[in-house]
Amino acid sequence: MNILRAFAVPHPPLIVPEVGRGQEQNILATVDAYEEVGRQVADAAPDALVVISPHSVMYADHLHISPGSRARGDLGAFGVPQVSVQTAYDQDLADHICAQAMQQGISAGYAGERDPDLDHGTLIPLYFIQKYIRDVPIVRISISGLSYQIHYQLGQCISRAAQASGKKVIIIASGDLSHKLREDGPYGFAMDGLLFDEKICRIFKEGDFYGLLDMDPDFCESAAECGHRAFVMMAGAFDGWEIESRLLSYQGPFGVGYAVASFCPVRESEERRLLERHIREKERKRLERQAREDPYVQLARSALEQFVRTGERIDLPEELPQELYEDRAGTFVSLKIDGNLRGCIGTIMPTQSCMGEEIIENAISAAVRDHRFSPVTVQELPLLTYSVDVLGDPEPIQSMDQLDVKRYGVIVQSGLRRGLLLPDLAGVDTPQEQVHIALQKAGIPSHVDYTMERFEVIRHW
């Protein structure tokens, strides 16, 4: 095993004294744990570090690996440009990781570099590690909007790349936990924030990496975390290995969770082939889910699958509920893969002869006409989950006080620009957030006059 060990670390700039200006005294346990990480890295004397950061260049469908031979960064964004870090990049190891990713069909590599400077998710760990060992080159990898499974598989690629290059590697998974631990924190308070941090701390204590891979994406979004995908990628590097794990510290005094943990491989273990287990479990859940789908969702699935496979539109099937033939309504069809949106298209008012035809048309559009995504492929069909929202009639409202994000969707309009946001969406907790997102979707500046309507939906899963 060429992965010597790995560390999960946070990246609060205020633990740097020049930034914290005394506030670092409130999280000394985190600082002390970081110093321990630095000592352990120095004692292990790795050939290279792989630093996974959620604040490097991030794409929805691509895992970015920083190109070049060297990089530097400073904390100027936090008021102290004199605190800087520089490092060499291990181009050979990065090339090996790219090659392994290509073999696995994973979109990962050097394309899309926008900012060559080190981000603070990379800089903070290196600030502490370089106190104890310098001149160790790094590979900087970003997270993406791709599934947890893809991030885990890239972790496997990192392990294989270390083996192929003959280098001894330490992985640094940089990420804070929930940002919703206190009302006066950066995103307010949410119970899911506390629950997320409790779950991550248990996983880190027990080395339960399957718990990372299997976590609900909506739960993670509700917790407003930033490190989970970095931790999943780190976990993938240990697939098939029993590990020794230690939670070195956990604190959250400013409304953000900071955990430091260490992981060391012990021995190979068939029971720890977690990706195989995850794939089997996903297939079991997929079959169960399809067996529970109601006729609305079955119709959306049938329409989408036939169009993606053949390019042909299905005829409206027989033996559907009578309202699908007789009623007319606006509908939205939403597609997800592993909890991540894969397409969503709908109509505010009916445009087809009946609700069944409306669902067919919007299902096809969600698959191939949502400009935010590439068209759905045949290979993705088994991975898709569907929801169909049937919209009630919109009613004008005068104030956000008349909104309830769980019950009502909102339509905003200014001139010819119109934007809609469905109700009960993960991460949308207040009417202000709901209206703000709807305005953004419509391209309506928040300072101009606009009207609002609310509507209810019946959601079919």
XYZ file of C-alpha atoms in Angstrom:
461
model
C 0.000 0.000 0.000
C 1.613 3.238 -1.143
C -0.853 5.488 0.676
C 0.958 5.900 3.981
C -1.935 7.587 5.738
C -4.560 10.272 5.297
C -5.903 13.191 7.273
C -9.237 14.970 7.265
C -8.658 18.598 8.227
C -10.643 21.864 8.288
C -9.459 25.125 6.778
C -10.567 28.084 8.944
C -8.178 30.974 8.193
C -8.613 32.330 11.711
C -6.457 29.533 13.144
C -3.565 31.439 11.568
C -2.613 33.979 14.293
C -2.261 36.887 11.865
C -5.880 36.317 10.758
C -7.375 35.197 14.056
C -5.843 38.012 16.134
C -6.666 36.154 19.308
C -9.766 34.292 18.103
C -7.608 31.237 17.490
C -7.465 30.860 21.252
C -11.109 29.752 21.118
C -10.225 26.715 18.998
C -6.904 25.629 20.471
C -7.914 21.961 20.270
C -8.128 22.350 16.478
C -4.777 24.146 16.362
C -3.138 21.467 18.545
C -4.577 18.700 16.352
C -3.232 20.462 13.259
C 0.212 20.589 14.834
C -0.084 16.830 15.428
C -0.924 16.349 11.757
C 2.202 18.277 10.801
C 4.361 16.112 13.048
C 2.849 12.876 11.710
C 3.383 13.936 8.108
C 7.033 14.769 8.865
C 7.559 11.440 10.650
C 6.128 9.533 7.678
C 8.443 11.367 5.220
C 6.195 11.008 2.150
C 7.342 11.495 -1.415
C 4.247 13.570 -2.197
C 1.011 14.922 -0.756
C -2.349 14.784 -2.473
C -4.421 17.721 -1.239
C -8.161 17.552 -1.980
C -9.783 20.977 -1.659
C -13.400 22.106 -2.109
C -12.168 25.632 -2.852
C -10.003 24.929 -5.863
C -11.452 25.155 -9.380
C -14.811 23.385 -9.228
C -17.016 22.101 -12.050
C -20.322 20.262 -12.076
C -19.082 17.439 -14.289
C -15.275 17.465 -14.098
C -12.697 16.855 -11.364
C -9.974 19.444 -11.805
C -6.320 18.592 -11.135
C -4.064 21.635 -10.979
C -1.484 21.798 -13.792
C 1.999 23.248 -13.738
C 5.214 22.793 -11.762
C 4.750 25.249 -8.884
C 2.110 27.371 -7.167
C 1.783 29.895 -4.395
C -1.011 31.566 -2.520
C -1.578 33.993 0.307
C -4.277 35.042 2.730
C -4.782 38.470 1.199
C -8.515 37.752 0.925
C -8.509 37.554 4.729
C -6.531 40.746 5.242
C -3.022 39.322 5.636
C -1.284 39.061 2.242
C 2.038 38.684 4.061
C 1.050 35.119 5.068
C 1.862 33.037 2.029
C 2.680 29.463 1.071
C 4.400 28.094 -1.986
C 4.869 24.536 -3.131
C 6.047 22.424 -6.019
C 3.575 20.262 -7.900
C 4.335 16.585 -8.470
C 3.620 16.447 -12.183
C 4.579 12.790 -12.493
C 2.095 11.664 -9.845
C -0.568 13.956 -11.297
C -0.018 12.410 -14.736
C -0.445 8.935 -13.247
C -3.717 9.982 -11.568
C -5.011 11.426 -14.839
C -4.110 8.210 -16.652
C -5.886 6.071 -14.079
C -8.966 8.286 -14.251
C -9.029 8.033 -18.034
C -8.930 4.237 -17.802
C -11.971 4.339 -15.526
C -13.885 6.757 -17.739
C -13.785 9.495 -15.083
C -13.732 13.100 -16.254
C -10.652 14.352 -14.404
C -7.579 16.264 -15.484
C -5.883 19.578 -16.097
C -8.532 21.214 -18.297
C -10.301 24.325 -17.094
C -7.677 25.999 -14.916
C -8.982 29.451 -13.925
C -6.923 30.538 -10.920
C -3.429 29.065 -10.475
C -3.045 30.485 -6.950
C -3.429 28.167 -3.996
C -6.875 28.408 -2.434
C -7.273 28.597 1.335
C -8.526 25.014 1.449
C -5.039 24.022 0.289
C -3.043 26.810 1.882
C -4.185 26.287 5.498
C -3.119 22.607 5.664
C 0.204 23.402 3.985
C 0.781 26.292 6.409
C 0.841 23.814 9.298
C 2.532 20.914 7.520
C 5.378 23.075 6.249
C 6.257 23.979 9.824
C 7.503 20.411 10.179
C 8.467 19.295 6.672
C 9.158 21.343 3.575
C 9.911 20.618 -0.065
C 7.324 17.833 -0.370
C 5.554 18.324 -3.707
C 1.805 18.125 -3.893
C -1.005 17.246 -6.271
C -4.000 19.559 -5.815
C -7.385 18.057 -6.711
C -10.751 19.763 -6.546
C -14.139 18.259 -5.829
C -17.017 18.496 -8.321
C -20.743 18.138 -8.702
C -20.310 14.531 -9.772
C -21.654 11.713 -7.622
C -20.106 10.429 -4.410
C -19.351 7.210 -6.257
C -17.227 9.021 -8.853
C -15.314 10.839 -6.101
C -14.710 7.520 -4.349
C -13.507 5.987 -7.615
C -11.046 8.849 -8.121
C -9.730 8.020 -4.649
C -9.099 4.502 -5.927
C -7.279 6.042 -8.897
C -5.057 8.007 -6.498
C -4.083 4.776 -4.728
C -3.342 2.983 -7.986
C -1.363 5.990 -9.261
C 0.771 5.981 -6.122
C 1.441 2.287 -6.658
C 2.244 2.744 -10.361
C 4.610 5.642 -9.704
C 6.305 3.895 -6.801
C 5.752 6.925 -4.569
C 4.778 7.007 -0.915
C 1.830 9.367 -0.616
C -0.174 11.059 2.116
C -3.659 12.360 1.378
C -4.954 15.566 2.937
C -8.740 15.870 2.633
C -9.507 19.505 3.383
C -13.053 20.408 4.389
C -15.137 22.049 7.070
C -18.232 20.329 8.409
C -21.623 22.024 8.770
C -21.905 25.817 8.536
C -25.295 25.772 10.309
C -24.443 25.099 13.931
C -25.546 28.437 15.423
C -28.079 31.151 14.683
C -25.255 33.703 14.611
C -23.118 31.512 12.344
C -22.557 32.162 8.628
C -25.757 30.387 7.502
C -27.876 30.388 10.652
C -28.933 27.227 12.467
C -30.324 23.925 11.189
C -30.758 20.718 13.171
C -29.333 18.838 10.174
C -26.094 20.751 10.793
C -25.722 19.261 14.269
C -26.763 15.820 13.040
C -24.301 15.964 10.146
C -21.389 16.817 12.426
C -22.348 14.073 14.882
C -22.473 11.573 12.046
C -19.134 12.632 10.556
C -17.426 12.496 13.951
C -18.748 8.969 14.501
C -17.563 7.943 11.027
C -14.117 9.388 11.715
C -13.876 7.651 15.086
C -14.950 4.265 13.730
C -13.448 4.465 10.246
C -16.924 3.778 8.820
C -16.153 4.910 5.305
C -19.296 3.254 3.956
C -21.208 5.848 5.949
C -19.474 8.553 3.892
C -20.255 6.899 0.578
C -23.887 6.205 1.448
C -24.848 9.586 2.937
C -27.959 11.337 1.628
C -26.936 14.284 -0.623
C -30.011 16.296 0.414
C -28.997 15.877 4.055
C -25.489 17.136 3.247
C -26.893 20.136 1.393
C -29.233 20.962 4.252
C -26.233 20.919 6.608
C -24.326 23.399 4.382
C -21.092 21.428 4.588
C -18.103 21.781 2.288
C -15.866 18.784 3.020
C -17.923 15.683 2.429
C -16.869 14.971 -1.162
C -13.211 15.490 -0.220
C -13.630 12.923 2.568
C -15.316 10.491 0.163
C -12.416 10.776 -2.299
C -9.949 10.165 0.521
C -11.940 7.098 1.610
C -11.760 5.644 -1.896
C -7.971 5.465 -1.656
C -8.401 2.876 1.133
C -10.958 0.671 -0.608
C -10.242 -2.941 0.319
C -8.161 -2.009 3.364
C -8.836 -2.160 7.062
C -7.826 1.126 8.641
C -6.905 2.519 12.015
C -8.802 5.753 12.568
C -8.599 8.509 15.183
C -10.684 11.613 15.690
C -8.043 14.046 16.905
C -10.392 16.963 17.612
C -13.803 18.458 16.942
C -14.943 22.017 17.642
C -17.634 24.379 16.375
C -17.532 27.588 18.400
C -18.243 29.957 15.490
C -21.155 28.079 13.940
C -18.935 25.960 11.660
C -17.761 22.439 12.477
C -14.019 21.753 12.462
C -12.870 18.130 12.676
C -9.341 16.738 12.468
C -8.895 12.997 11.998
C -6.173 10.559 10.964
C -6.400 7.287 9.063
C -3.736 4.634 8.593
C -3.983 1.430 6.531
C -3.543 -1.782 8.530
C -4.189 -4.767 6.276
C -6.122 -5.758 3.172
C -9.696 -6.824 3.817
C -12.329 -8.224 1.453
C -15.000 -6.883 3.796
C -13.751 -3.352 3.131
C -14.433 -3.444 -0.610
C -17.007 -0.766 -0.071
C -17.559 0.319 -3.667
C -18.778 -3.156 -4.642
C -21.144 -3.127 -1.668
C -22.350 0.356 -2.574
C -23.112 -0.630 -6.178
C -25.064 -3.711 -5.041
C -27.048 -1.634 -2.566
C -27.805 1.039 -5.169
C -29.170 -1.594 -7.543
C -31.360 -3.053 -4.796
C -32.735 0.388 -3.952
C -33.281 1.178 -7.643
C -35.439 -1.890 -8.153
C -37.395 -1.191 -4.980
C -37.907 2.429 -5.998
C -39.145 1.535 -9.471
C -41.574 -0.958 -7.976
C -43.076 1.877 -5.896
C -43.347 4.447 -8.696
C -46.841 5.748 -9.328
C -48.306 6.064 -12.864
C -47.147 9.684 -13.230
C -43.517 8.788 -12.652
C -43.785 5.561 -14.658
C -45.048 7.627 -17.598
C -42.157 10.101 -17.300
C -39.640 7.254 -17.120
C -41.113 5.416 -20.117
C -41.188 8.572 -22.239
C -37.642 9.552 -21.379
C -36.126 6.087 -21.798
C -37.712 5.496 -25.214
C -36.639 8.905 -26.496
C -33.047 8.533 -25.257
C -32.774 5.045 -26.723
C -34.563 5.573 -30.038
C -35.172 9.298 -30.542
C -38.916 8.551 -30.818
C -41.750 9.966 -28.736
C -44.062 7.407 -27.124
C -47.795 7.419 -27.653
C -49.888 8.033 -24.573
C -50.329 4.546 -23.046
C -53.670 3.011 -22.182
C -54.880 2.210 -18.654
C -53.496 5.326 -16.990
C -55.493 7.193 -14.309
C -58.391 9.019 -15.989
C -57.129 12.489 -14.971
C -54.038 12.029 -17.132
C -56.331 11.872 -20.192
C -58.892 14.469 -19.142
C -57.176 17.130 -17.009
C -54.770 19.841 -18.113
C -52.091 21.360 -15.861
C -48.554 22.672 -15.841
C -46.076 19.990 -14.802
C -42.378 19.779 -13.960
C -40.249 16.677 -14.426
C -37.061 16.559 -12.334
C -34.212 14.100 -12.805
C -31.486 13.295 -10.297
C -28.489 10.987 -10.104
C -27.252 10.202 -6.589
C -29.203 13.160 -5.275
C -27.651 15.608 -7.758
C -29.917 17.395 -10.224
C -29.533 15.991 -13.749
C -32.288 17.917 -15.468
C -35.515 19.767 -14.727
C -37.964 21.182 -17.255
C -41.578 22.161 -16.809
C -44.483 24.336 -17.794
C -46.199 26.877 -15.553
C -49.441 26.572 -17.521
C -50.556 23.626 -19.674
C -49.333 23.549 -23.263
C -50.511 20.066 -24.317
C -53.926 18.516 -24.837
C -53.875 16.686 -21.489
C -51.736 16.155 -18.422
C -50.328 12.853 -19.720
C -49.012 14.532 -22.879
C -47.623 17.369 -20.711
C -45.606 14.870 -18.661
C -44.300 13.104 -21.778
C -43.141 16.365 -23.338
C -41.497 17.672 -20.159
C -39.783 14.359 -19.403
C -38.152 14.394 -22.843
C -37.200 18.049 -22.435
C -35.657 17.389 -19.001
C -33.473 14.729 -20.595
C -32.264 16.530 -23.706
C -33.251 20.227 -23.589
C -32.086 21.473 -20.212
C -29.266 23.803 -21.318
C -27.519 23.430 -17.939
C -26.656 19.806 -18.677
C -25.496 17.610 -21.514
C -28.208 15.257 -22.859
C -28.897 12.165 -20.777
C -27.114 9.093 -22.144
C -28.277 5.491 -22.368
C -25.656 4.553 -19.758
C -27.243 6.956 -17.273
C -30.779 5.600 -17.552
C -30.450 3.043 -14.708
C -29.078 5.782 -12.426
C -31.903 8.299 -12.810
C -34.524 9.031 -10.194
C -37.628 10.985 -11.126
C -40.185 13.301 -9.599
C -43.216 14.791 -11.317
C -44.808 17.957 -9.935
C -48.337 18.892 -10.983
C -48.868 22.617 -10.483
C -51.971 24.179 -9.053
C -53.281 27.506 -10.326
C -50.998 30.461 -9.421
C -52.411 33.186 -7.168
C -50.971 36.703 -6.819
C -49.361 37.648 -3.501
C -48.202 40.990 -2.163
C -45.547 39.931 0.333
C -43.047 37.187 1.085
C -44.961 36.735 4.342
C -47.553 34.896 2.253
C -45.008 32.257 1.238
C -44.190 28.952 2.930
C -41.200 27.275 1.259
C -42.461 23.800 2.141
C -45.998 24.340 0.836
C -45.785 26.929 -1.945
C -43.680 27.456 -5.008
C -43.133 31.003 -6.247
C -43.301 32.725 -9.633
C -41.624 36.121 -10.074
C -42.106 38.361 -13.097
C -40.779 41.689 -14.335
C -41.734 42.681 -17.857
C -41.235 39.664 -20.080
C -38.896 37.939 -17.648
C -40.402 35.208 -15.521
C -38.830 32.769 -13.073
C -40.222 29.880 -11.050
C -38.992 27.867 -8.094
C -40.732 24.738 -6.876
C -41.548 24.246 -3.183
C -39.864 21.956 -0.676
C -36.362 22.010 -2.173
C -33.291 20.971 -0.202
C -31.220 23.944 0.926
C -34.036 26.476 0.437
C -35.151 27.315 3.957
C -36.706 30.802 3.797
C -39.028 32.766 1.479
C -36.188 35.258 0.957
C -33.935 32.498 -0.382
C -36.766 31.144 -2.521
C -37.518 34.496 -4.143
C -33.821 35.323 -4.575
C -33.201 32.088 -6.507
C -36.318 32.599 -8.637
C -35.139 36.124 -9.508
C -31.704 34.790 -10.440
C -33.228 32.136 -12.693
C -35.275 34.803 -14.460
C -32.353 37.223 -14.744
C -34.327 39.851 -12.811
C -32.207 42.226 -10.671
C -33.423 42.254 -7.077
C -33.683 46.067 -7.006
C -36.269 46.352 -9.802
C -40.030 46.049 -9.380
C -41.441 42.581 -9.836
C -44.649 40.710 -9.100
C -45.010 37.440 -7.191
C -47.412 34.528 -7.422
C -47.551 31.424 -5.307
C -48.766 27.966 -6.216
C -49.121 24.549 -4.651
C -48.001 21.284 -6.200
C -48.811 17.616 -5.968
C -45.492 15.808 -6.076
C -45.232 12.299 -7.457
C -42.170 10.162 -6.720
